[in-house]
Amino acid sequence: MTPPLASPLELLRSLTLSGLVQEEILRRIKAGEIAAGSRLNELELSQHLQVSRAPVREALRALQEAGLVRLEKNRGVFLRELSDTEVAELYALRATLDEMAGRLLAPRIGQAEVLELKRMLAALESASIRDGVNGYFPLNIAFHDRLVEMTGNATLLEMYRQVVNRMHLVRRQSFATAGSSAASHDEHRRILEALQTGDAEAAGAAMRGHVEGGYARNILARAHDPADPDHDPAIVAGPAPRRRPAARKA
């Protein structure tokens, strides 16, 4: 017997719930509550979130398409573990997107936006001191997302978020490295200073430099992680930071 088709209202409700489930799983990934390689149990998720299994299944399918989880036949759904090659590729792409965002934002940023970013950085640094990585990580995500959002380029923002969502699988590691917090805060301040000058090239370089610095810290963290089965010293060095030509002397 053919099952009855879902009504438009039922379909909309399922899609809405699926989005909420997806956001909750993403929140757990960002918070480090789900370890790479962990199995995501459909039944447990549906019971914990008090929804049927259908929206959970849809959310997991969407996360699979986004490259965050993998489906193993007869075993279930697992949070992906990124190889060193994938990490290098994601950081390289992120650096390019961030540089573009800096170049677009510098000429258009206003005083209100500068003040907003200053407040965000102050909150970020305070949370980092008070709560460590658990305080730093969500506010850092929000700060960078806001930078890209301020460019007004919706396509850039969409691409940026897709890349960053996959980077959540590895980025918490780098913050645990000694000195990472101070280095990251210093790079944030340089970004804001460059944006305030309105210099597109300087802002783009500062944002690219921050991503490259984050990649270097991630390399260090992964190099000291014996539990990482995919670590390959020949790959983890990744692409060298792009060098800019020296300014000509007058």
Coordinates of N, CA and C in Angstrom, one line a residue:
M1 N 0.8 -1.2 0.0 CA 0.0 0.0 0.0 C 0.9 1.2 0.0
T2 N 0.6 2.2 -0.9 CA 1.4 3.4 -1.0 C 1.1 4.3 0.2
P3 N 2.1 4.8 0.9 CA 1.8 5.7 2.1 C 1.3 7.0 1.6
P4 N 0.4 7.6 2.4 CA -0.2 8.9 2.0 C 0.9 10.0 1.9
L5 N 0.7 10.9 0.9 CA 1.6 12.0 0.8 C 1.5 13.0 1.9
A6 N 2.6 13.5 2.4 CA 2.5 14.5 3.4 C 1.9 15.8 2.9
S7 N 1.1 16.4 3.8 CA 0.4 17.7 3.4 C 1.5 18.7 3.3
P8 N 1.2 19.9 2.6 CA 2.2 21.0 2.6 C 2.6 21.4 4.0
L9 N 1.6 21.5 4.9 CA 1.9 21.9 6.3 C 2.8 20.9 7.0
E10 N 2.6 19.6 6.8 CA 3.4 18.6 7.4 C 4.8 18.7 6.9
L11 N 4.9 18.9 5.6 CA 6.2 19.0 4.9 C 7.0 20.2 5.4
L12 N 6.3 21.3 5.5 CA 7.0 22.5 6.0 C 7.5 22.3 7.5
R13 N 6.6 21.7 8.3 CA 7.0 21.5 9.7 C 8.2 20.5 9.8
S14 N 8.2 19.5 8.9 CA 9.4 18.6 8.9 C 10.7 19.3 8.5
L15 N 10.6 20.2 7.5 CA 11.7 20.9 7.0 C 12.2 21.9 8.1
T16 N 11.3 22.5 8.7 CA 11.7 23.5 9.8 C 12.3 22.7 10.9
L17 N 11.8 21.6 11.4 CA 12.4 20.8 12.4 C 13.8 20.3 12.0
S18 N 13.9 19.9 10.7 CA 15.2 19.4 10.2 C 16.2 20.5 10.3
G19 N 15.9 21.7 10.0 CA 16.8 22.8 10.1 C 17.2 23.1 11.6
L20 N 16.3 22.9 12.5 CA 16.6 23.1 13.9 C 17.5 22.0 14.4
V21 N 17.2 20.8 14.0 CA 18.1 19.6 14.4 C 19.5 19.8 13.8
Q22 N 19.6 20.3 12.6 CA 20.9 20.5 12.0 C 21.6 21.6 12.7
E23 N 21.0 22.7 13.1 CA 21.6 23.7 13.9 C 22.1 23.2 15.3
E24 N 21.3 22.3 15.9 CA 21.7 21.8 17.2 C 22.9 20.9 17.0
I25 N 23.0 20.1 16.0 CA 24.2 19.2 15.8 C 25.4 20.1 15.5
L26 N 25.2 21.1 14.7 CA 26.3 22.1 14.4 C 26.8 22.7 15.7
R27 N 25.8 23.1 16.6 CA 26.2 23.7 17.8 C 27.1 22.8 18.6
R28 N 26.7 21.5 18.7 CA 27.5 20.5 19.4 C 28.9 20.3 18.8
I29 N 29.0 20.3 17.5 CA 30.3 20.2 16.8 C 31.2 21.4 17.2
K30 N 30.6 22.6 17.1 CA 31.4 23.8 17.4 C 31.8 23.8 18.9
A31 N 31.0 23.3 19.8 CA 31.3 23.3 21.2 C 32.2 22.1 21.6
G32 N 32.6 21.3 20.6 CA 33.4 20.2 20.9 C 32.8 19.0 21.6
E33 N 31.4 19.0 21.6 CA 30.7 18.0 22.4 C 30.6 16.7 21.6
I34 N 30.9 16.7 20.3 CA 30.9 15.5 19.5 C 32.3 15.4 18.9
A35 N 33.0 14.3 19.2 CA 34.4 14.1 18.8 C 34.4 13.6 17.3
A36 N 35.4 14.0 16.6 CA 35.6 13.4 15.2 C 35.6 11.9 15.2
G37 N 34.8 11.3 14.3 CA 34.8 9.9 14.3 C 33.6 9.3 15.1
S38 N 33.0 10.1 15.9 CA 31.9 9.6 16.7 C 30.6 9.3 15.9
R39 N 29.9 8.3 16.4 CA 28.7 7.9 15.7 C 27.5 8.7 16.2
L40 N 26.7 9.2 15.2 CA 25.5 10.0 15.5 C 24.3 9.1 15.5
N41 N 23.7 8.8 16.6 CA 22.6 7.9 16.7 C 21.3 8.6 16.4
E42 N 20.6 8.2 15.4 CA 19.4 8.8 14.9 C 18.3 8.7 16.0
L43 N 18.2 7.6 16.6 CA 17.2 7.4 17.7 C 17.5 8.2 18.9
E44 N 18.7 8.2 19.3 CA 19.1 9.0 20.5 C 18.9 10.5 20.3
L45 N 19.2 11.0 19.1 CA 19.0 12.4 18.7 C 17.5 12.7 18.7
S46 N 16.7 11.9 18.2 CA 15.3 12.2 18.1 C 14.7 12.2 19.5
Q47 N 15.1 11.3 20.4 CA 14.6 11.3 21.7 C 15.1 12.5 22.5
H48 N 16.3 12.8 22.4 CA 16.9 13.9 23.1 C 16.2 15.2 22.7
L49 N 16.0 15.4 21.4 CA 15.5 16.6 20.9 C 13.9 16.6 20.8
Q50 N 13.4 15.5 21.2 CA 11.9 15.3 21.3 C 11.2 15.6 19.9
V51 N 11.8 15.0 18.9 CA 11.2 15.1 17.6 C 11.2 13.7 17.0
S52 N 10.4 13.5 15.9 CA 10.4 12.2 15.2 C 11.7 12.0 14.5
R53 N 11.9 10.8 14.0 CA 13.2 10.5 13.4 C 13.3 11.1 12.0
A54 N 12.2 11.4 11.4 CA 12.2 12.0 10.0 C 13.1 13.2 9.9
P55 N 12.8 14.3 10.7 CA 13.7 15.5 10.6 C 15.1 15.2 11.0
V56 N 15.4 14.3 11.9 CA 16.8 13.9 12.2 C 17.4 13.3 11.0
R57 N 16.7 12.5 10.3 CA 17.3 11.8 9.1 C 17.6 12.9 8.1
E58 N 16.7 13.8 7.9 CA 16.9 14.9 6.9 C 18.1 15.8 7.3
A59 N 18.2 16.1 8.6 CA 19.3 16.9 9.0 C 20.6 16.2 8.8
L60 N 20.7 14.9 9.1 CA 21.9 14.1 8.9 C 22.3 14.1 7.4
R61 N 21.3 14.0 6.6 CA 21.5 13.9 5.1 C 22.1 15.3 4.6
A62 N 21.5 16.4 5.2 CA 22.1 17.7 4.8 C 23.5 17.9 5.3
L63 N 23.8 17.4 6.5 CA 25.2 17.5 7.0 C 26.1 16.6 6.2
Q64 N 25.6 15.5 5.7 CA 26.5 14.6 4.8 C 26.8 15.4 3.5
E65 N 25.8 16.1 2.9 CA 26.0 16.8 1.7 C 27.0 18.0 2.0
A66 N 27.0 18.5 3.2 CA 27.9 19.6 3.5 C 29.3 19.1 3.9
G67 N 29.5 17.8 3.9 CA 30.8 17.3 4.2 C 31.2 17.1 5.6
L68 N 30.2 17.2 6.5 CA 30.5 17.1 7.9 C 30.3 15.7 8.5
V69 N 29.5 14.9 7.9 CA 29.3 13.5 8.4 C 29.5 12.6 7.2
R70 N 29.7 11.3 7.6 CA 29.8 10.3 6.5 C 28.8 9.1 6.9
L71 N 28.3 8.5 5.9 CA 27.4 7.4 6.1 C 28.1 6.1 5.7
E72 N 28.1 5.2 6.7 CA 28.7 3.9 6.5 C 27.6 2.8 6.4
K73 N 27.5 2.1 5.3 CA 26.5 1.1 5.2 C 26.5 0.1 6.3
N74 N 25.3 -0.2 6.9 CA 25.1 -1.1 7.9 C 25.8 -0.7 9.3
R75 N 26.3 0.5 9.3 CA 27.0 0.9 10.5 C 26.4 2.2 11.1
G76 N 26.0 3.1 10.2 CA 25.4 4.4 10.7 C 26.1 5.6 10.2
V77 N 25.8 6.7 10.9 CA 26.3 8.0 10.5 C 27.4 8.4 11.5
F78 N 28.5 8.9 11.0 CA 29.7 9.3 11.8 C 30.1 10.7 11.5
L79 N 30.6 11.4 12.5 CA 31.2 12.7 12.3 C 32.5 12.5 11.6
R80 N 32.8 13.3 10.5 CA 33.9 13.0 9.7 C 35.2 13.4 10.4
E81 N 36.3 12.8 10.0 CA 37.7 13.1 10.4 C 38.4 13.6 9.2
L82 N 38.8 14.9 9.2 CA 39.4 15.5 8.0 C 40.9 15.1 7.9
S83 N 41.3 14.7 6.7 CA 42.7 14.4 6.5 C 43.5 15.7 6.5
D84 N 44.8 15.6 6.6 CA 45.7 16.8 6.5 C 45.5 17.5 5.2
T85 N 45.3 16.8 4.1 CA 45.1 17.4 2.8 C 43.9 18.3 2.8
E86 N 42.8 17.7 3.3 CA 41.5 18.5 3.4 C 41.7 19.7 4.2
V87 N 42.4 19.6 5.4 CA 42.6 20.7 6.3 C 43.3 21.8 5.5
A88 N 44.4 21.5 4.8 CA 45.2 22.4 4.1 C 44.4 23.1 3.0
E89 N 43.5 22.3 2.3 CA 42.7 22.9 1.3 C 41.6 23.9 1.8
L90 N 41.1 23.5 3.0 CA 40.0 24.4 3.6 C 40.7 25.7 4.1
Y91 N 41.8 25.6 4.7 CA 42.5 26.9 5.1 C 42.9 27.7 4.0
A92 N 43.3 27.1 2.9 CA 43.7 27.9 1.7 C 42.5 28.6 1.1
L93 N 41.4 27.9 1.1 CA 40.2 28.5 0.5 C 39.7 29.6 1.5
R94 N 39.7 29.3 2.8 CA 39.2 30.3 3.8 C 40.1 31.6 3.7
A95 N 41.4 31.4 3.5 CA 42.3 32.6 3.4 C 41.9 33.5 2.2
T96 N 41.6 32.9 1.1 CA 41.2 33.6 -0.1 C 39.9 34.4 0.2
L97 N 38.9 33.7 0.8 CA 37.6 34.3 1.1 C 37.7 35.5 2.0
D98 N 38.6 35.3 3.1 CA 38.8 36.3 4.1 C 39.5 37.5 3.5
E99 N 40.4 37.3 2.6 CA 41.1 38.4 2.0 C 40.2 39.2 1.1
M100 N 39.3 38.5 0.4 CA 38.3 39.2 -0.4 C 37.4 40.0 0.5
A101 N 37.0 39.4 1.6 CA 36.1 40.2 2.5 C 36.7 41.4 3.1
G102 N 38.0 41.3 3.4 CA 38.7 42.5 3.9 C 38.8 43.6 2.9
R103 N 39.1 43.2 1.6 CA 39.2 44.2 0.5 C 37.8 44.9 0.3
L104 N 36.8 44.1 0.4 CA 35.4 44.6 0.1 C 35.0 45.5 1.3
L105 N 35.3 45.1 2.5 CA 34.8 45.8 3.7 C 35.5 47.2 4.0
A106 N 36.8 47.2 3.8 CA 37.6 48.4 4.2 C 37.0 49.7 3.6
P107 N 36.7 49.8 2.3 CA 36.2 51.1 1.8 C 34.8 51.4 2.2
R108 N 34.0 50.5 2.7 CA 32.6 50.8 3.0 C 32.3 50.8 4.5
I109 N 33.2 50.4 5.4 CA 32.9 50.3 6.8 C 32.7 51.6 7.4
G110 N 31.7 51.8 8.2 CA 31.4 53.0 8.9 C 31.7 53.0 10.4
Q111 N 31.6 54.1 11.0 CA 32.0 54.2 12.4 C 31.1 53.3 13.3
A112 N 29.8 53.2 13.0 CA 29.0 52.3 13.7 C 29.4 50.9 13.7
E113 N 29.8 50.4 12.5 CA 30.3 49.1 12.3 C 31.7 48.9 13.1
V114 N 32.5 49.9 13.0 CA 33.8 49.8 13.8 C 33.6 49.6 15.3
L115 N 32.6 50.4 15.8 CA 32.3 50.3 17.2 C 31.7 49.0 17.6
E116 N 30.9 48.5 16.7 CA 30.3 47.1 16.9 C 31.4 46.1 17.0
L117 N 32.3 46.1 16.1 CA 33.4 45.2 16.0 C 34.3 45.3 17.3
K118 N 34.6 46.5 17.7 CA 35.4 46.8 18.9 C 34.7 46.1 20.1
R119 N 33.4 46.3 20.2 CA 32.7 45.7 21.3 C 32.8 44.1 21.3
M120 N 32.7 43.6 20.1 CA 32.7 42.2 19.9 C 34.1 41.6 20.3
L121 N 35.2 42.4 19.9 CA 36.5 42.0 20.3 C 36.8 42.0 21.8
A122 N 36.2 43.1 22.4 CA 36.4 43.2 23.9 C 35.7 42.0 24.6
A123 N 34.5 41.7 24.1 CA 33.8 40.6 24.7 C 34.5 39.3 24.5
L124 N 35.1 39.1 23.3 CA 35.8 37.9 22.9 C 37.1 37.7 23.8
E125 N 37.8 38.8 24.0 CA 39.0 38.7 24.8 C 38.7 38.4 26.3
S126 N 37.6 39.0 26.8 CA 37.2 38.8 28.1 C 36.8 37.4 28.3
A127 N 36.0 36.8 27.4 CA 35.5 35.5 27.5 C 36.6 34.5 27.4
S128 N 37.6 34.8 26.6 CA 38.8 34.0 26.4 C 39.6 33.8 27.7
I129 N 39.7 35.0 28.4 CA 40.4 35.0 29.7 C 39.6 34.2 30.8
R130 N 38.3 34.4 30.8 CA 37.4 33.9 31.8 C 37.2 32.4 31.6
D131 N 36.9 32.0 30.3 CA 36.4 30.7 30.1 C 37.3 29.8 29.1
G132 N 38.4 30.4 28.7 CA 39.3 29.6 27.8 C 38.6 29.4 26.4
V133 N 38.9 28.2 25.9 CA 38.4 27.9 24.5 C 36.8 27.9 24.4
N134 N 36.2 27.5 25.5 CA 34.7 27.4 25.5 C 34.1 28.8 25.4
G135 N 34.8 29.8 26.0 CA 34.3 31.2 25.8 C 34.8 31.8 24.6
Y136 N 36.0 31.5 24.1 CA 36.6 32.1 22.9 C 35.9 31.7 21.6
F137 N 35.6 30.4 21.5 CA 35.3 29.8 20.2 C 34.0 30.4 19.6
P138 N 32.8 30.4 20.4 CA 31.6 30.9 19.8 C 31.7 32.3 19.4
L139 N 32.3 33.1 20.2 CA 32.4 34.6 20.0 C 33.4 34.9 18.8
N140 N 34.4 34.0 18.7 CA 35.3 34.2 17.5 C 34.6 33.9 16.2
I141 N 33.8 32.8 16.2 CA 33.0 32.5 15.1 C 32.0 33.6 14.7
A142 N 31.4 34.2 15.7 CA 30.5 35.3 15.5 C 31.2 36.6 14.9
F143 N 32.4 36.8 15.5 CA 33.1 38.0 15.0 C 33.5 37.9 13.5
H144 N 34.0 36.8 13.1 CA 34.4 36.6 11.7 C 33.2 36.5 10.8
D145 N 32.2 35.9 11.3 CA 30.9 35.9 10.4 C 30.4 37.3 10.2
R146 N 30.5 38.1 11.2 CA 30.0 39.5 11.1 C 30.8 40.3 10.2
L147 N 32.1 40.1 10.2 CA 33.0 40.7 9.3 C 32.6 40.5 7.8
V148 N 32.4 39.2 7.5 CA 32.0 38.9 6.1 C 30.6 39.4 5.8
E149 N 29.7 39.3 6.8 CA 28.3 39.8 6.6 C 28.3 41.3 6.3
M150 N 29.2 42.0 6.9 CA 29.3 43.5 6.7 C 29.7 43.9 5.3
T151 N 30.2 43.0 4.5 CA 30.6 43.3 3.1 C 29.4 43.5 2.3
G152 N 28.3 42.9 2.7 CA 27.0 43.0 1.9 C 27.0 42.1 0.7
N153 N 28.0 41.2 0.6 CA 28.0 40.2 -0.5 C 27.5 38.9 0.0
A154 N 26.2 38.7 -0.4 CA 25.5 37.5 0.1 C 26.1 36.2 -0.4
T155 N 26.6 36.2 -1.6 CA 27.3 35.0 -2.2 C 28.5 34.6 -1.4
L156 N 29.3 35.6 -1.1 CA 30.6 35.5 -0.4 C 30.2 34.9 1.0
L157 N 29.2 35.4 1.6 CA 28.8 35.0 3.0 C 28.4 33.5 3.0
E158 N 27.6 33.2 2.0 CA 27.2 31.8 1.8 C 28.4 30.8 1.7
M159 N 29.3 31.2 0.8 CA 30.5 30.3 0.6 C 31.3 30.2 1.8
Y160 N 31.5 31.4 2.5 CA 32.3 31.5 3.7 C 31.7 30.5 4.8
R161 N 30.4 30.6 5.0 CA 29.8 29.7 6.0 C 29.9 28.3 5.7
Q162 N 29.8 27.9 4.4 CA 30.0 26.5 4.0 C 31.4 26.0 4.4
V163 N 32.4 26.8 4.1 CA 33.8 26.4 4.4 C 34.0 26.4 5.9
V164 N 33.5 27.4 6.6 CA 33.8 27.4 8.1 C 33.1 26.3 8.8
N165 N 31.9 25.9 8.3 CA 31.2 24.8 9.0 C 32.0 23.5 8.9
R166 N 32.7 23.3 7.8 CA 33.6 22.1 7.8 C 34.8 22.3 8.6
M167 N 35.3 23.5 8.7 CA 36.5 23.8 9.5 C 36.3 23.5 11.0
H168 N 35.0 23.6 11.4 CA 34.7 23.3 12.9 C 35.2 22.0 13.3
L169 N 35.4 21.0 12.4 CA 35.8 19.7 12.7 C 37.3 19.7 13.3
V170 N 38.0 20.7 13.0 CA 39.5 20.7 13.4 C 39.9 22.0 14.1
R171 N 39.2 23.1 14.1 CA 39.7 24.4 14.5 C 39.9 24.5 16.0
R172 N 39.1 23.8 16.8 CA 39.3 23.9 18.3 C 40.7 23.4 18.7
Q173 N 41.3 22.5 18.0 CA 42.6 22.0 18.3 C 43.6 23.1 18.4
S174 N 43.6 24.0 17.5 CA 44.7 25.0 17.4 C 44.7 25.9 18.6
F175 N 43.5 26.2 19.2 CA 43.5 27.1 20.3 C 44.1 26.6 21.5
A176 N 44.3 25.3 21.6 CA 44.9 24.6 22.8 C 46.4 24.8 22.8
T177 N 47.0 25.2 21.7 CA 48.4 25.4 21.6 C 48.9 26.6 22.4
A178 N 50.0 26.5 23.1 CA 50.5 27.6 23.9 C 50.7 28.8 23.1
G179 N 50.2 30.0 23.6 CA 50.3 31.2 22.9 C 49.3 31.5 21.8
S180 N 48.4 30.6 21.6 CA 47.4 30.8 20.5 C 46.5 31.9 20.8
S181 N 46.1 32.0 22.0 CA 45.1 33.1 22.4 C 45.7 34.5 22.1
A182 N 46.9 34.7 22.6 CA 47.5 36.0 22.5 C 47.7 36.4 21.0
A183 N 48.2 35.4 20.3 CA 48.5 35.6 18.8 C 47.2 35.9 18.1
S184 N 46.1 35.2 18.4 CA 44.9 35.4 17.7 C 44.3 36.8 18.0
H185 N 44.3 37.2 19.3 CA 43.8 38.5 19.7 C 44.6 39.6 19.0
D186 N 45.9 39.4 18.9 CA 46.8 40.4 18.2 C 46.4 40.6 16.7
E187 N 46.2 39.4 16.1 CA 45.8 39.4 14.7 C 44.4 40.1 14.5
H188 N 43.5 39.9 15.4 CA 42.2 40.5 15.4 C 42.3 42.0 15.4
R189 N 43.1 42.5 16.3 CA 43.3 43.9 16.5 C 43.9 44.5 15.2
R190 N 44.8 43.8 14.6 CA 45.4 44.3 13.3 C 44.4 44.4 12.2
I191 N 43.5 43.4 12.2 CA 42.4 43.5 11.2 C 41.6 44.7 11.4
L192 N 41.2 45.0 12.6 CA 40.3 46.1 12.9 C 41.1 47.4 12.6
E193 N 42.3 47.5 12.9 CA 43.1 48.7 12.6 C 43.2 49.0 11.1
A194 N 43.4 47.9 10.4 CA 43.5 48.0 8.9 C 42.2 48.5 8.3
L195 N 41.1 47.9 8.8 CA 39.7 48.3 8.4 C 39.5 49.8 8.6
Q196 N 39.9 50.3 9.8 CA 39.7 51.7 10.2 C 40.4 52.6 9.2
T197 N 41.5 52.2 8.6 CA 42.2 53.1 7.7 C 41.5 53.2 6.4
G198 N 40.6 52.2 6.1 CA 40.0 52.2 4.8 C 40.9 51.6 3.7
D199 N 42.0 51.1 4.0 CA 43.0 50.6 3.1 C 42.6 49.1 2.7
A200 N 42.1 48.9 1.5 CA 41.6 47.6 1.1 C 42.7 46.6 1.1
E201 N 43.8 46.9 0.6 CA 44.9 45.9 0.5 C 45.4 45.5 1.9
A202 N 45.5 46.5 2.8 CA 46.0 46.2 4.1 C 45.0 45.4 4.9
A203 N 43.7 45.7 4.7 CA 42.7 44.9 5.4 C 42.6 43.5 4.9
G204 N 42.8 43.3 3.5 CA 42.8 42.0 3.0 C 44.0 41.2 3.4
A205 N 45.1 41.8 3.5 CA 46.3 41.2 4.0 C 46.2 40.7 5.4
A206 N 45.6 41.6 6.3 CA 45.5 41.3 7.7 C 44.6 40.1 7.9
M207 N 43.5 40.1 7.1 CA 42.5 38.9 7.3 C 43.1 37.6 6.7
R208 N 43.8 37.7 5.6 CA 44.5 36.5 5.1 C 45.6 36.1 6.1
G209 N 46.3 37.0 6.6 CA 47.4 36.7 7.6 C 46.9 36.0 8.8
H210 N 45.7 36.4 9.3 CA 45.1 35.8 10.4 C 44.7 34.3 10.2
V211 N 44.2 34.0 9.0 CA 43.9 32.6 8.6 C 45.1 31.8 8.5
E212 N 46.2 32.4 7.9 CA 47.4 31.6 7.8 C 48.1 31.4 9.1
G213 N 47.9 32.4 10.0 CA 48.4 32.2 11.4 C 47.6 31.0 12.1
G214 N 46.3 31.0 11.9 CA 45.5 29.9 12.5 C 45.9 28.6 11.9
Y215 N 46.2 28.5 10.6 CA 46.6 27.3 10.0 C 47.9 26.8 10.6
A216 N 48.9 27.7 10.8 CA 50.2 27.4 11.4 C 49.9 26.8 12.9
R217 N 49.0 27.4 13.6 CA 48.7 26.9 14.9 C 48.1 25.6 14.9
N218 N 47.2 25.4 13.9 CA 46.6 24.1 13.7 C 47.6 23.0 13.4
I219 N 48.6 23.3 12.5 CA 49.6 22.4 12.2 C 50.3 21.9 13.5
L220 N 50.7 22.9 14.3 CA 51.4 22.6 15.6 C 50.5 21.7 16.5
A221 N 49.3 22.0 16.6 CA 48.4 21.2 17.4 C 48.3 19.8 16.9
R222 N 48.1 19.6 15.6 CA 47.9 18.3 15.0 C 49.2 17.5 15.1
A223 N 50.3 18.2 15.0 CA 51.6 17.5 15.0 C 51.9 16.9 16.4
H224 N 51.3 17.5 17.4 CA 51.4 17.0 18.8 C 50.3 16.1 19.2
D225 N 49.4 15.7 18.3 CA 48.2 14.9 18.6 C 48.5 13.5 18.1
P226 N 48.9 12.5 19.0 CA 49.2 11.2 18.6 C 47.9 10.4 18.2
A227 N 46.8 10.9 18.6 CA 45.5 10.2 18.3 C 45.0 10.5 16.9
D228 N 45.7 11.4 16.2 CA 45.3 11.8 14.8 C 45.8 10.7 13.9
P229 N 45.0 9.8 13.3 CA 45.5 8.8 12.5 C 45.8 9.2 11.1
D230 N 45.3 10.4 10.7 CA 45.6 10.9 9.3 C 46.7 11.8 9.2
H231 N 47.4 12.0 10.3 CA 48.5 13.0 10.3 C 49.7 12.5 9.4
D232 N 50.0 13.4 8.4 CA 51.1 13.1 7.5 C 52.0 14.3 7.5
P233 N 53.2 14.3 8.1 CA 54.1 15.4 8.1 C 54.4 16.0 6.8
A234 N 54.4 15.1 5.7 CA 54.7 15.6 4.4 C 53.6 16.5 3.8
I235 N 52.4 16.3 4.3 CA 51.2 17.0 3.8 C 50.9 18.2 4.7
V236 N 51.0 18.0 6.0 CA 50.5 19.0 7.0 C 51.2 20.4 6.9
A237 N 52.4 20.4 6.2 CA 53.0 21.7 6.0 C 52.1 22.6 5.2
G238 N 51.4 22.0 4.2 CA 50.4 22.7 3.4 C 51.0 23.8 2.6
P239 N 50.2 24.6 2.0 CA 50.7 25.6 1.1 C 51.4 26.7 1.9
A240 N 52.5 27.1 1.4 CA 53.2 28.2 2.1 C 52.4 29.5 1.9
P241 N 52.5 30.4 3.0 CA 51.8 31.6 2.9 C 52.2 32.4 1.7
R242 N 51.3 33.1 1.1 CA 51.6 33.8 -0.1 C 52.4 35.1 0.2
R243 N 53.5 35.2 -0.4 CA 54.4 36.4 -0.2 C 54.0 37.5 -1.1
R244 N 54.0 38.7 -0.5 CA 53.7 39.9 -1.3 C 55.0 40.5 -1.8
P245 N 55.0 41.0 -3.0 CA 56.2 41.7 -3.5 C 56.6 42.9 -2.6
A246 N 57.9 43.0 -2.4 CA 58.4 44.2 -1.6 C 58.1 45.5 -2.3
A247 N 57.7 46.5 -1.5 CA 57.4 47.8 -2.1 C 58.7 48.4 -2.7
R248 N 58.5 49.0 -3.9 CA 59.7 49.6 -4.5 C 60.1 50.9 -3.8
K249 N 61.4 51.1 -3.7 CA 61.9 52.3 -3.1 C 61.8 53.4 -4.1
A250 N 61.5 54.6 -3.6 CA 61.3 55.8 -4.4 C 62.7 56.2 -4.9

